[in-house]
Amino acid sequence: MRWLDRPLLATIAFAVVLTASLGALQAMTPQSTCTGLVVASSLEKASLMQQVAQDFNAKSALTAGCVRVSVEPVASGAAEAGLRAAWPSAYGDRPDVWSPAASAWLELSKEHRSTQGLAPLADTINPSLFQSPLVVALPEPMARALGWPGRSLGWSDIYQLAEDPQGWARYGHPEWGRFRLGKTNPNISTSGLHALVGTYLAATGGKTSDLATQDLQDPKVVEFVKGVESSVVHYGDTAFTFLTNLRAADQRGKSLSYVSAIAVEEKEVWNYNRGNVTGDPALGPTSLPPHVLLAAVYPKEGTLFADHPYAVLNAPWVTDA
């Protein structure tokens, strides 16, 4: 089953990449002499990476030339901004490795540094720890009202529903009110960035490599994007915030009135439906599954994948171990 394999594959991939990057470790030595390695990780996988790093550190401490890995959780967009500013002290220890949720942040970092006449801090092609597509997560009753799972759904359906003054009454459920969308900040969150790109992808009829500025300025495209954005009632920094609040609403029996859809990574839907909103593999389900499960809808217009790259930085503070 694809759902069950992903967390395991992520653990294996991270362990393999990390071990390979540090090299073979041999003889015994005290842990206090270990070389430190700081990894800045995107929020949704930080717990997983911390667990793998903890296991690695326990073994590495018994070897000569050992490396002690620490994983610092930081939102991808915030990390990109921090690296642009030489990682101010408020951000914590400067990272040797950056693992944002998607390679798009490496591209943005490269572009921002290019405008300053600076070389990239990292390669844009790096090992991928795992991949998770952006999905539109709807409470299952709402998804079924739209025809899921038999009907393909996408941003165009969200646009039509968002623009319809009848709201959910159009599908026989006036008690659900207007369509309510939850989105994260595209300047900080990968799901927010990918949702914005996905909306434009749908609005332009699926254009990708041949997309031009005039396409984005087309009045029909602008109207489509505005229509989708007009349905946003919850706009925050991270998907974790939305899912935590949704879980609280679910416990009060109010999940269907809290939000109609949230753009998140596929894995986050899996975590939520298991009762583990944090996604921390060490915890397992923290409680019973929610009363109302989420359905993961893969936009019919296409979607973007969070590829979770593992990028060794070429920053001035990074030295050879």
PDB file of C-alpha atoms in Angstrom:
ATOM      1  CA  MET A   1       0.000   0.000   0.000  1.00  0.00           C
ATOM      2  CA  ARG A   2       1.399   3.362  -1.018  1.00  0.00           C
ATOM      3  CA  TRP A   3       0.176   5.119   2.132  1.00  0.00           C
ATOM      4  CA  LEU A   4       1.970   2.750   4.471  1.00  0.00           C
ATOM      5  CA  ASP A   5       5.250   2.694   2.581  1.00  0.00           C
ATOM      6  CA  ARG A   6       5.993   6.400   2.520  1.00  0.00           C
ATOM      7  CA  PRO A   7       6.988   6.994   6.166  1.00  0.00           C
ATOM      8  CA  LEU A   8       9.236   3.926   6.083  1.00  0.00           C
ATOM      9  CA  LEU A   9      10.818   4.981   2.799  1.00  0.00           C
ATOM     10  CA  ALA A  10      11.427   8.442   4.197  1.00  0.00           C
ATOM     11  CA  THR A  11      13.254   6.980   7.193  1.00  0.00           C
ATOM     12  CA  ILE A  12      15.379   4.699   5.038  1.00  0.00           C
ATOM     13  CA  ALA A  13      16.155   7.416   2.509  1.00  0.00           C
ATOM     14  CA  PHE A  14      17.197   9.927   5.143  1.00  0.00           C
ATOM     15  CA  ALA A  15      19.356   7.382   6.952  1.00  0.00           C
ATOM     16  CA  VAL A  16      21.090   6.347   3.734  1.00  0.00           C
ATOM     17  CA  VAL A  17      21.694   9.905   2.554  1.00  0.00           C
ATOM     18  CA  LEU A  18      22.911  11.057   5.944  1.00  0.00           C
ATOM     19  CA  THR A  19      25.213   8.085   6.407  1.00  0.00           C
ATOM     20  CA  ALA A  20      26.663   8.474   2.927  1.00  0.00           C
ATOM     21  CA  SER A  21      27.311  12.168   3.433  1.00  0.00           C
ATOM     22  CA  LEU A  22      29.212  11.584   6.644  1.00  0.00           C
ATOM     23  CA  GLY A  23      31.331   8.723   5.360  1.00  0.00           C
ATOM     24  CA  ALA A  24      32.398   5.483   6.986  1.00  0.00           C
ATOM     25  CA  LEU A  25      33.001   5.709  10.726  1.00  0.00           C
ATOM     26  CA  GLN A  26      35.345   3.308  12.482  1.00  0.00           C
ATOM     27  CA  ALA A  27      37.156   3.342  15.867  1.00  0.00           C
ATOM     28  CA  MET A  28      35.877   4.223  19.336  1.00  0.00           C
ATOM     29  CA  THR A  29      35.939   7.806  20.639  1.00  0.00           C
ATOM     30  CA  PRO A  30      34.041   9.837  23.281  1.00  0.00           C
ATOM     31  CA  GLN A  31      30.916  11.655  22.114  1.00  0.00           C
ATOM     32  CA  SER A  32      32.268  15.008  23.322  1.00  0.00           C
ATOM     33  CA  THR A  33      34.805  15.034  20.465  1.00  0.00           C
ATOM     34  CA  CYS A  34      32.192  14.563  17.745  1.00  0.00           C
ATOM     35  CA  THR A  35      31.906  17.085  14.924  1.00  0.00           C
ATOM     36  CA  GLY A  36      28.553  18.863  14.936  1.00  0.00           C
ATOM     37  CA  LEU A  37      26.274  18.842  11.908  1.00  0.00           C
ATOM     38  CA  VAL A  38      23.152  21.018  11.898  1.00  0.00           C
ATOM     39  CA  VAL A  39      20.268  20.175   9.570  1.00  0.00           C
ATOM     40  CA  ALA A  40      17.501  22.730   9.012  1.00  0.00           C
ATOM     41  CA  SER A  41      14.405  20.672   8.245  1.00  0.00           C
ATOM     42  CA  SER A  42      10.953  21.671   7.064  1.00  0.00           C
ATOM     43  CA  LEU A  43       8.344  21.295   9.775  1.00  0.00           C
ATOM     44  CA  GLU A  44       6.302  18.356   8.507  1.00  0.00           C
ATOM     45  CA  LYS A  45       9.231  15.914   8.580  1.00  0.00           C
ATOM     46  CA  ALA A  46      11.341  17.384  11.382  1.00  0.00           C
ATOM     47  CA  SER A  47      10.163  14.825  13.955  1.00  0.00           C
ATOM     48  CA  LEU A  48      11.038  11.980  11.619  1.00  0.00           C
ATOM     49  CA  MET A  49      14.481  13.408  10.902  1.00  0.00           C
ATOM     50  CA  GLN A  50      15.141  14.017  14.588  1.00  0.00           C
ATOM     51  CA  GLN A  51      14.369  10.386  15.334  1.00  0.00           C
ATOM     52  CA  VAL A  52      16.708   9.157  12.603  1.00  0.00           C
ATOM     53  CA  ALA A  53      19.408  11.593  13.767  1.00  0.00           C
ATOM     54  CA  GLN A  54      19.035  10.347  17.346  1.00  0.00           C
ATOM     55  CA  ASP A  55      19.528   6.759  16.223  1.00  0.00           C
ATOM     56  CA  PHE A  56      22.506   7.797  14.106  1.00  0.00           C
ATOM     57  CA  ASN A  57      24.107   9.755  16.957  1.00  0.00           C
ATOM     58  CA  ALA A  58      23.878   6.774  19.299  1.00  0.00           C
ATOM     59  CA  LYS A  59      25.954   4.692  16.885  1.00  0.00           C
ATOM     60  CA  SER A  60      28.224   7.478  15.653  1.00  0.00           C
ATOM     61  CA  ALA A  61      29.359   8.339  19.196  1.00  0.00           C
ATOM     62  CA  LEU A  62      31.228   5.034  19.346  1.00  0.00           C
ATOM     63  CA  THR A  63      33.397   5.737  16.308  1.00  0.00           C
ATOM     64  CA  ALA A  64      36.498   7.744  15.464  1.00  0.00           C
ATOM     65  CA  GLY A  65      35.815  10.972  13.604  1.00  0.00           C
ATOM     66  CA  CYS A  66      32.216  10.797  14.750  1.00  0.00           C
ATOM     67  CA  VAL A  67      29.536  13.282  13.766  1.00  0.00           C
ATOM     68  CA  ARG A  68      26.713  14.472  16.015  1.00  0.00           C
ATOM     69  CA  VAL A  69      23.648  15.524  14.039  1.00  0.00           C
ATOM     70  CA  SER A  70      21.069  17.996  15.309  1.00  0.00           C
ATOM     71  CA  VAL A  71      17.875  18.685  13.378  1.00  0.00           C
ATOM     72  CA  GLU A  72      16.249  22.102  13.724  1.00  0.00           C
ATOM     73  CA  PRO A  73      12.615  22.522  12.590  1.00  0.00           C
ATOM     74  CA  VAL A  74      12.090  25.633  10.462  1.00  0.00           C
ATOM     75  CA  ALA A  75       9.447  26.430   7.860  1.00  0.00           C
ATOM     76  CA  SER A  76      10.842  26.279   4.332  1.00  0.00           C
ATOM     77  CA  GLY A  77      10.083  29.893   3.465  1.00  0.00           C
ATOM     78  CA  ALA A  78      11.428  31.131   6.785  1.00  0.00           C
ATOM     79  CA  ALA A  79      14.648  29.167   6.220  1.00  0.00           C
ATOM     80  CA  GLU A  80      15.038  30.671   2.749  1.00  0.00           C
ATOM     81  CA  ALA A  81      14.636  34.154   4.232  1.00  0.00           C
ATOM     82  CA  GLY A  82      17.086  33.324   7.018  1.00  0.00           C
ATOM     83  CA  LEU A  83      19.728  32.092   4.600  1.00  0.00           C
ATOM     84  CA  ARG A  84      19.236  35.245   2.529  1.00  0.00           C
ATOM     85  CA  ALA A  85      20.151  37.239   5.657  1.00  0.00           C
ATOM     86  CA  ALA A  86      23.163  35.067   6.613  1.00  0.00           C
ATOM     87  CA  TRP A  87      21.067  33.220   9.217  1.00  0.00           C
ATOM     88  CA  PRO A  88      20.544  35.770  12.044  1.00  0.00           C
ATOM     89  CA  SER A  89      21.102  34.546  15.595  1.00  0.00           C
ATOM     90  CA  ALA A  90      17.344  34.553  16.237  1.00  0.00           C
ATOM     91  CA  TYR A  91      17.121  31.551  13.906  1.00  0.00           C
ATOM     92  CA  GLY A  92      19.414  29.468  16.113  1.00  0.00           C
ATOM     93  CA  ASP A  93      22.474  27.503  15.027  1.00  0.00           C
ATOM     94  CA  ARG A  94      23.529  28.016  11.431  1.00  0.00           C
ATOM     95  CA  PRO A  95      22.748  24.954   9.322  1.00  0.00           C
ATOM     96  CA  ASP A  96      25.232  22.869   7.373  1.00  0.00           C
ATOM     97  CA  VAL A  97      22.423  21.122   5.516  1.00  0.00           C
ATOM     98  CA  TRP A  98      19.057  22.455   4.414  1.00  0.00           C
ATOM     99  CA  SER A  99      16.130  20.157   3.727  1.00  0.00           C
ATOM    100  CA  PRO A 100      13.145  22.270   2.702  1.00  0.00           C
ATOM    101  CA  ALA A 101       9.910  20.579   1.727  1.00  0.00           C
ATOM    102  CA  ALA A 102      10.505  21.199  -1.975  1.00  0.00           C
ATOM    103  CA  SER A 103      13.310  22.062  -4.386  1.00  0.00           C
ATOM    104  CA  ALA A 104      11.323  25.151  -5.364  1.00  0.00           C
ATOM    105  CA  TRP A 105      12.780  26.861  -2.300  1.00  0.00           C
ATOM    106  CA  LEU A 106      16.309  26.137  -3.530  1.00  0.00           C
ATOM    107  CA  GLU A 107      15.370  27.708  -6.861  1.00  0.00           C
ATOM    108  CA  LEU A 108      13.968  30.760  -5.082  1.00  0.00           C
ATOM    109  CA  SER A 109      17.109  31.045  -2.971  1.00  0.00           C
ATOM    110  CA  LYS A 110      19.234  30.847  -6.104  1.00  0.00           C
ATOM    111  CA  GLU A 111      17.145  33.556  -7.785  1.00  0.00           C
ATOM    112  CA  HIS A 112      17.276  35.879  -4.783  1.00  0.00           C
ATOM    113  CA  ARG A 113      21.042  35.517  -4.448  1.00  0.00           C
ATOM    114  CA  SER A 114      21.494  36.021  -8.186  1.00  0.00           C
ATOM    115  CA  THR A 115      19.871  39.458  -7.952  1.00  0.00           C
ATOM    116  CA  GLN A 116      22.526  40.299  -5.339  1.00  0.00           C
ATOM    117  CA  GLY A 117      25.337  39.002  -7.530  1.00  0.00           C
ATOM    118  CA  LEU A 118      25.939  36.065  -5.188  1.00  0.00           C
ATOM    119  CA  ALA A 119      26.540  32.399  -5.950  1.00  0.00           C
ATOM    120  CA  PRO A 120      23.890  29.841  -4.917  1.00  0.00           C
ATOM    121  CA  LEU A 121      24.145  28.488  -1.379  1.00  0.00           C
ATOM    122  CA  ALA A 122      23.256  25.004  -2.591  1.00  0.00           C
ATOM    123  CA  ASP A 123      22.916  22.950  -5.730  1.00  0.00           C
ATOM    124  CA  THR A 124      19.389  22.821  -7.125  1.00  0.00           C
ATOM    125  CA  ILE A 125      19.682  19.082  -7.835  1.00  0.00           C
ATOM    126  CA  ASN A 126      19.991  17.056  -4.638  1.00  0.00           C
ATOM    127  CA  PRO A 127      19.014  13.669  -3.216  1.00  0.00           C
ATOM    128  CA  SER A 128      15.301  13.450  -2.442  1.00  0.00           C
ATOM    129  CA  LEU A 129      14.361  11.976   0.938  1.00  0.00           C
ATOM    130  CA  PHE A 130      10.792  11.232  -0.145  1.00  0.00           C
ATOM    131  CA  GLN A 131       8.017  12.721  -2.255  1.00  0.00           C
ATOM    132  CA  SER A 132       4.513  13.789  -1.311  1.00  0.00           C
ATOM    133  CA  PRO A 133       2.057  15.428  -3.730  1.00  0.00           C
ATOM    134  CA  LEU A 134      -0.108  18.406  -2.910  1.00  0.00           C
ATOM    135  CA  VAL A 135      -3.725  17.379  -2.448  1.00  0.00           C
ATOM    136  CA  VAL A 136      -6.922  19.219  -1.675  1.00  0.00           C
ATOM    137  CA  ALA A 137      -8.189  17.635   1.535  1.00  0.00           C
ATOM    138  CA  LEU A 138     -11.946  17.726   2.059  1.00  0.00           C
ATOM    139  CA  PRO A 139     -14.022  16.232   4.861  1.00  0.00           C
ATOM    140  CA  GLU A 140     -15.249  12.946   3.388  1.00  0.00           C
ATOM    141  CA  PRO A 141     -18.975  13.853   3.392  1.00  0.00           C
ATOM    142  CA  MET A 142     -18.188  16.986   1.367  1.00  0.00           C
ATOM    143  CA  ALA A 143     -15.923  15.108  -1.023  1.00  0.00           C
ATOM    144  CA  ARG A 144     -18.638  12.509  -1.596  1.00  0.00           C
ATOM    145  CA  ALA A 145     -21.192  15.256  -2.239  1.00  0.00           C
ATOM    146  CA  LEU A 146     -18.930  16.418  -5.077  1.00  0.00           C
ATOM    147  CA  GLY A 147     -18.777  12.910  -6.535  1.00  0.00           C
ATOM    148  CA  TRP A 148     -15.562  11.632  -4.941  1.00  0.00           C
ATOM    149  CA  PRO A 149     -14.074   9.082  -5.393  1.00  0.00           C
ATOM    150  CA  GLY A 150     -15.718   8.266  -8.716  1.00  0.00           C
ATOM    151  CA  ARG A 151     -15.459  11.767 -10.159  1.00  0.00           C
ATOM    152  CA  SER A 152     -12.220  13.608 -10.894  1.00  0.00           C
ATOM    153  CA  LEU A 153     -12.105  16.913  -9.057  1.00  0.00           C
ATOM    154  CA  GLY A 154      -9.824  19.912  -9.214  1.00  0.00           C
ATOM    155  CA  TRP A 155      -9.357  23.642  -8.792  1.00  0.00           C
ATOM    156  CA  SER A 156     -12.019  24.351 -11.410  1.00  0.00           C
ATOM    157  CA  ASP A 157     -14.605  22.662  -9.181  1.00  0.00           C
ATOM    158  CA  ILE A 158     -13.422  24.714  -6.222  1.00  0.00           C
ATOM    159  CA  TYR A 159     -13.720  27.871  -8.327  1.00  0.00           C
ATOM    160  CA  GLN A 160     -17.285  27.045  -9.380  1.00  0.00           C
ATOM    161  CA  LEU A 161     -18.329  26.233  -5.828  1.00  0.00           C
ATOM    162  CA  ALA A 162     -16.602  29.304  -4.420  1.00  0.00           C
ATOM    163  CA  GLU A 163     -18.374  31.551  -6.945  1.00  0.00           C
ATOM    164  CA  ASP A 164     -21.814  30.029  -6.423  1.00  0.00           C
ATOM    165  CA  PRO A 165     -23.869  32.054  -3.898  1.00  0.00           C
ATOM    166  CA  GLN A 166     -25.819  28.866  -3.125  1.00  0.00           C
ATOM    167  CA  GLY A 167     -22.699  27.322  -1.677  1.00  0.00           C
ATOM    168  CA  TRP A 168     -23.186  23.717  -0.655  1.00  0.00           C
ATOM    169  CA  ALA A 169     -26.934  24.000  -1.307  1.00  0.00           C
ATOM    170  CA  ARG A 170     -25.930  23.434  -4.932  1.00  0.00           C
ATOM    171  CA  TYR A 171     -25.109  19.865  -3.896  1.00  0.00           C
ATOM    172  CA  GLY A 172     -28.072  19.352  -1.604  1.00  0.00           C
ATOM    173  CA  HIS A 173     -26.459  20.471   1.663  1.00  0.00           C
ATOM    174  CA  PRO A 174     -27.548  24.006   2.554  1.00  0.00           C
ATOM    175  CA  GLU A 175     -26.637  23.270   6.185  1.00  0.00           C
ATOM    176  CA  TRP A 176     -22.942  23.425   5.221  1.00  0.00           C
ATOM    177  CA  GLY A 177     -23.205  27.046   4.105  1.00  0.00           C
ATOM    178  CA  ARG A 178     -20.723  28.685   1.752  1.00  0.00           C
ATOM    179  CA  PHE A 179     -17.586  26.945   0.537  1.00  0.00           C
ATOM    180  CA  ARG A 180     -14.683  27.663   2.908  1.00  0.00           C
ATOM    181  CA  LEU A 181     -11.087  27.125   1.832  1.00  0.00           C
ATOM    182  CA  GLY A 182      -8.044  26.968   4.083  1.00  0.00           C
ATOM    183  CA  LYS A 183      -4.625  27.913   2.678  1.00  0.00           C
ATOM    184  CA  THR A 184      -1.159  28.507   4.022  1.00  0.00           C
ATOM    185  CA  ASN A 185       1.117  31.457   3.347  1.00  0.00           C
ATOM    186  CA  PRO A 186       2.956  30.859   0.030  1.00  0.00           C
ATOM    187  CA  ASN A 187       5.875  32.953   1.294  1.00  0.00           C
ATOM    188  CA  ILE A 188       6.498  30.477   4.115  1.00  0.00           C
ATOM    189  CA  SER A 189       4.674  27.227   3.440  1.00  0.00           C
ATOM    190  CA  THR A 190       5.312  24.757   0.622  1.00  0.00           C
ATOM    191  CA  SER A 191       1.681  23.682   0.479  1.00  0.00           C
ATOM    192  CA  GLY A 192       0.695  27.351   0.173  1.00  0.00           C
ATOM    193  CA  LEU A 193       3.240  27.911  -2.587  1.00  0.00           C
ATOM    194  CA  HIS A 194       2.198  24.776  -4.456  1.00  0.00           C
ATOM    195  CA  ALA A 195      -1.498  25.609  -4.051  1.00  0.00           C
ATOM    196  CA  LEU A 196      -0.913  29.031  -5.584  1.00  0.00           C
ATOM    197  CA  VAL A 197       1.013  27.531  -8.496  1.00  0.00           C
ATOM    198  CA  GLY A 198      -1.639  24.837  -8.900  1.00  0.00           C
ATOM    199  CA  THR A 199      -4.382  27.451  -9.050  1.00  0.00           C
ATOM    200  CA  TYR A 200      -2.570  29.306 -11.838  1.00  0.00           C
ATOM    201  CA  LEU A 201      -1.911  25.992 -13.573  1.00  0.00           C
ATOM    202  CA  ALA A 202      -5.646  25.299 -13.625  1.00  0.00           C
ATOM    203  CA  ALA A 203      -6.513  28.865 -14.609  1.00  0.00           C
ATOM    204  CA  THR A 204      -4.199  28.798 -17.636  1.00  0.00           C
ATOM    205  CA  GLY A 205      -5.415  25.441 -18.887  1.00  0.00           C
ATOM    206  CA  GLY A 206      -2.407  23.467 -17.703  1.00  0.00           C
ATOM    207  CA  LYS A 207       0.403  25.600 -19.129  1.00  0.00           C
ATOM    208  CA  THR A 208       3.795  24.893 -17.583  1.00  0.00           C
ATOM    209  CA  SER A 209       7.057  25.371 -19.489  1.00  0.00           C
ATOM    210  CA  ASP A 210       5.501  27.760 -22.012  1.00  0.00           C
ATOM    211  CA  LEU A 211       3.829  29.898 -19.357  1.00  0.00           C
ATOM    212  CA  ALA A 212       4.475  33.608 -19.923  1.00  0.00           C
ATOM    213  CA  THR A 213       3.751  36.810 -17.995  1.00  0.00           C
ATOM    214  CA  GLN A 214       0.912  37.706 -20.330  1.00  0.00           C
ATOM    215  CA  ASP A 215      -0.780  34.414 -19.458  1.00  0.00           C
ATOM    216  CA  LEU A 216      -0.809  35.355 -15.777  1.00  0.00           C
ATOM    217  CA  GLN A 217      -2.197  38.789 -16.609  1.00  0.00           C
ATOM    218  CA  ASP A 218      -5.039  37.412 -18.718  1.00  0.00           C
ATOM    219  CA  PRO A 219      -8.306  38.755 -17.219  1.00  0.00           C
ATOM    220  CA  LYS A 220      -9.827  35.256 -17.197  1.00  0.00           C
ATOM    221  CA  VAL A 221      -6.833  33.903 -15.286  1.00  0.00           C
ATOM    222  CA  VAL A 222      -6.960  36.772 -12.800  1.00  0.00           C
ATOM    223  CA  GLU A 223     -10.700  36.232 -12.303  1.00  0.00           C
ATOM    224  CA  PHE A 224     -10.200  32.493 -11.713  1.00  0.00           C
ATOM    225  CA  VAL A 225      -7.468  32.991  -9.114  1.00  0.00           C
ATOM    226  CA  LYS A 226      -9.425  35.743  -7.369  1.00  0.00           C
ATOM    227  CA  GLY A 227     -12.464  33.482  -7.279  1.00  0.00           C
ATOM    228  CA  VAL A 228     -10.546  30.710  -5.543  1.00  0.00           C
ATOM    229  CA  GLU A 229      -8.876  33.143  -3.143  1.00  0.00           C
ATOM    230  CA  SER A 230     -12.236  34.706  -2.271  1.00  0.00           C
ATOM    231  CA  SER A 231     -13.268  31.437  -0.619  1.00  0.00           C
ATOM    232  CA  VAL A 232     -10.311  31.458   1.786  1.00  0.00           C
ATOM    233  CA  VAL A 233     -11.557  31.883   5.349  1.00  0.00           C
ATOM    234  CA  HIS A 234      -8.516  30.463   7.151  1.00  0.00           C
ATOM    235  CA  TYR A 235      -5.106  31.742   6.067  1.00  0.00           C
ATOM    236  CA  GLY A 236      -2.139  30.798   8.223  1.00  0.00           C
ATOM    237  CA  ASP A 237       1.542  29.996   8.262  1.00  0.00           C
ATOM    238  CA  THR A 238       1.500  26.200   8.340  1.00  0.00           C
ATOM    239  CA  ALA A 239      -0.759  23.266   7.530  1.00  0.00           C
ATOM    240  CA  PHE A 240      -0.131  21.975  11.052  1.00  0.00           C
ATOM    241  CA  THR A 241      -2.069  24.939  12.457  1.00  0.00           C
ATOM    242  CA  PHE A 242      -5.057  24.215  10.224  1.00  0.00           C
ATOM    243  CA  LEU A 243      -5.091  20.520  10.969  1.00  0.00           C
ATOM    244  CA  THR A 244      -4.768  21.090  14.714  1.00  0.00           C
ATOM    245  CA  ASN A 245      -7.698  23.512  14.652  1.00  0.00           C
ATOM    246  CA  LEU A 246      -9.699  21.154  12.456  1.00  0.00           C
ATOM    247  CA  ARG A 247      -9.066  18.336  14.903  1.00  0.00           C
ATOM    248  CA  ALA A 248     -10.328  20.541  17.744  1.00  0.00           C
ATOM    249  CA  ALA A 249     -13.436  21.406  15.708  1.00  0.00           C
ATOM    250  CA  ASP A 250     -13.952  17.706  14.959  1.00  0.00           C
ATOM    251  CA  GLN A 251     -13.918  16.894  18.667  1.00  0.00           C
ATOM    252  CA  ARG A 252     -16.692  19.467  19.115  1.00  0.00           C
ATOM    253  CA  GLY A 253     -18.649  17.961  16.221  1.00  0.00           C
ATOM    254  CA  LYS A 254     -18.029  21.084  14.115  1.00  0.00           C
ATOM    255  CA  SER A 255     -15.563  19.907  11.461  1.00  0.00           C
ATOM    256  CA  LEU A 256     -17.994  20.464   8.566  1.00  0.00           C
ATOM    257  CA  SER A 257     -18.575  24.069   9.593  1.00  0.00           C
ATOM    258  CA  TYR A 258     -14.891  24.837  10.200  1.00  0.00           C
ATOM    259  CA  VAL A 259     -13.559  24.363   6.674  1.00  0.00           C
ATOM    260  CA  SER A 260     -14.585  22.810   3.355  1.00  0.00           C
ATOM    261  CA  ALA A 261     -11.109  22.119   1.995  1.00  0.00           C
ATOM    262  CA  ILE A 262      -7.438  22.538   2.880  1.00  0.00           C
ATOM    263  CA  ALA A 263      -4.480  22.369   0.491  1.00  0.00           C
ATOM    264  CA  VAL A 264      -1.892  20.132   2.187  1.00  0.00           C
ATOM    265  CA  GLU A 265       0.605  17.395   1.448  1.00  0.00           C
ATOM    266  CA  GLU A 266      -0.733  13.880   0.974  1.00  0.00           C
ATOM    267  CA  LYS A 267       1.227  12.600   3.982  1.00  0.00           C
ATOM    268  CA  GLU A 268      -0.391  15.178   6.244  1.00  0.00           C
ATOM    269  CA  VAL A 269      -3.825  13.791   5.354  1.00  0.00           C
ATOM    270  CA  TRP A 270      -2.576  10.316   6.243  1.00  0.00           C
ATOM    271  CA  ASN A 271      -1.250  11.591   9.577  1.00  0.00           C
ATOM    272  CA  TYR A 272      -4.501  13.384  10.382  1.00  0.00           C
ATOM    273  CA  ASN A 273      -6.675  10.386   9.601  1.00  0.00           C
ATOM    274  CA  ARG A 274      -4.539   8.234  11.924  1.00  0.00           C
ATOM    275  CA  GLY A 275      -5.053  10.664  14.797  1.00  0.00           C
ATOM    276  CA  ASN A 276      -1.425  11.849  14.707  1.00  0.00           C
ATOM    277  CA  VAL A 277      -1.619  15.469  13.589  1.00  0.00           C
ATOM    278  CA  THR A 278       2.057  16.088  14.412  1.00  0.00           C
ATOM    279  CA  GLY A 279       3.260  13.295  12.138  1.00  0.00           C
ATOM    280  CA  ASP A 280       5.812  12.274  14.769  1.00  0.00           C
ATOM    281  CA  PRO A 281       6.542   8.568  14.089  1.00  0.00           C
ATOM    282  CA  ALA A 282       7.664   8.054  17.681  1.00  0.00           C
ATOM    283  CA  LEU A 283       4.215   8.899  18.976  1.00  0.00           C
ATOM    284  CA  GLY A 284       2.051   6.862  16.659  1.00  0.00           C
ATOM    285  CA  PRO A 285      -1.622   7.818  16.810  1.00  0.00           C
ATOM    286  CA  THR A 286      -1.952  10.249  19.712  1.00  0.00           C
ATOM    287  CA  SER A 287      -5.675   9.596  19.996  1.00  0.00           C
ATOM    288  CA  LEU A 288      -8.521   7.961  18.166  1.00  0.00           C
ATOM    289  CA  PRO A 289      -8.995   8.868  14.492  1.00  0.00           C
ATOM    290  CA  PRO A 290     -11.189  11.929  13.898  1.00  0.00           C
ATOM    291  CA  HIS A 291     -14.941  11.483  13.675  1.00  0.00           C
ATOM    292  CA  VAL A 292     -14.868  12.899  10.145  1.00  0.00           C
ATOM    293  CA  LEU A 293     -11.963  11.683   8.025  1.00  0.00           C
ATOM    294  CA  LEU A 294     -10.353  13.742   5.282  1.00  0.00           C
ATOM    295  CA  ALA A 295     -10.437  12.686   1.638  1.00  0.00           C
ATOM    296  CA  ALA A 296      -7.317  13.423  -0.414  1.00  0.00           C
ATOM    297  CA  VAL A 297      -8.314  14.849  -3.796  1.00  0.00           C
ATOM    298  CA  TYR A 298      -5.601  14.932  -6.458  1.00  0.00           C
ATOM    299  CA  PRO A 299      -6.394  17.966  -8.654  1.00  0.00           C
ATOM    300  CA  LYS A 300      -7.369  16.825 -12.144  1.00  0.00           C
ATOM    301  CA  GLU A 301      -5.454  19.759 -13.648  1.00  0.00           C
ATOM    302  CA  GLY A 302      -2.229  18.391 -12.192  1.00  0.00           C
ATOM    303  CA  THR A 303      -0.347  18.942  -8.969  1.00  0.00           C
ATOM    304  CA  LEU A 304       3.137  19.560  -7.607  1.00  0.00           C
ATOM    305  CA  PHE A 305       5.240  17.222  -5.502  1.00  0.00           C
ATOM    306  CA  ALA A 306       7.137  18.146  -2.376  1.00  0.00           C
ATOM    307  CA  ASP A 307      10.396  16.285  -3.038  1.00  0.00           C
ATOM    308  CA  HIS A 308      12.138  17.079   0.280  1.00  0.00           C
ATOM    309  CA  PRO A 309      15.715  17.582  -1.000  1.00  0.00           C
ATOM    310  CA  TYR A 310      18.774  17.070   1.189  1.00  0.00           C
ATOM    311  CA  ALA A 311      21.076  19.965   0.253  1.00  0.00           C
ATOM    312  CA  VAL A 312      24.556  20.441   1.701  1.00  0.00           C
ATOM    313  CA  LEU A 313      25.117  24.188   1.899  1.00  0.00           C
ATOM    314  CA  ASN A 314      27.993  26.102   0.340  1.00  0.00           C
ATOM    315  CA  ALA A 315      27.698  28.790   3.011  1.00  0.00           C
ATOM    316  CA  PRO A 316      30.742  30.626   4.450  1.00  0.00           C
ATOM    317  CA  TRP A 317      30.187  29.027   7.860  1.00  0.00           C
ATOM    318  CA  VAL A 318      30.194  25.471   6.494  1.00  0.00           C
ATOM    319  CA  THR A 319      33.594  23.758   6.661  1.00  0.00           C
ATOM    320  CA  ASP A 320      34.843  20.285   5.846  1.00  0.00           C
ATOM    321  CA  ALA A 321      34.459  17.932   8.802  1.00  0.00           C
TER     322      ALA A 321
END
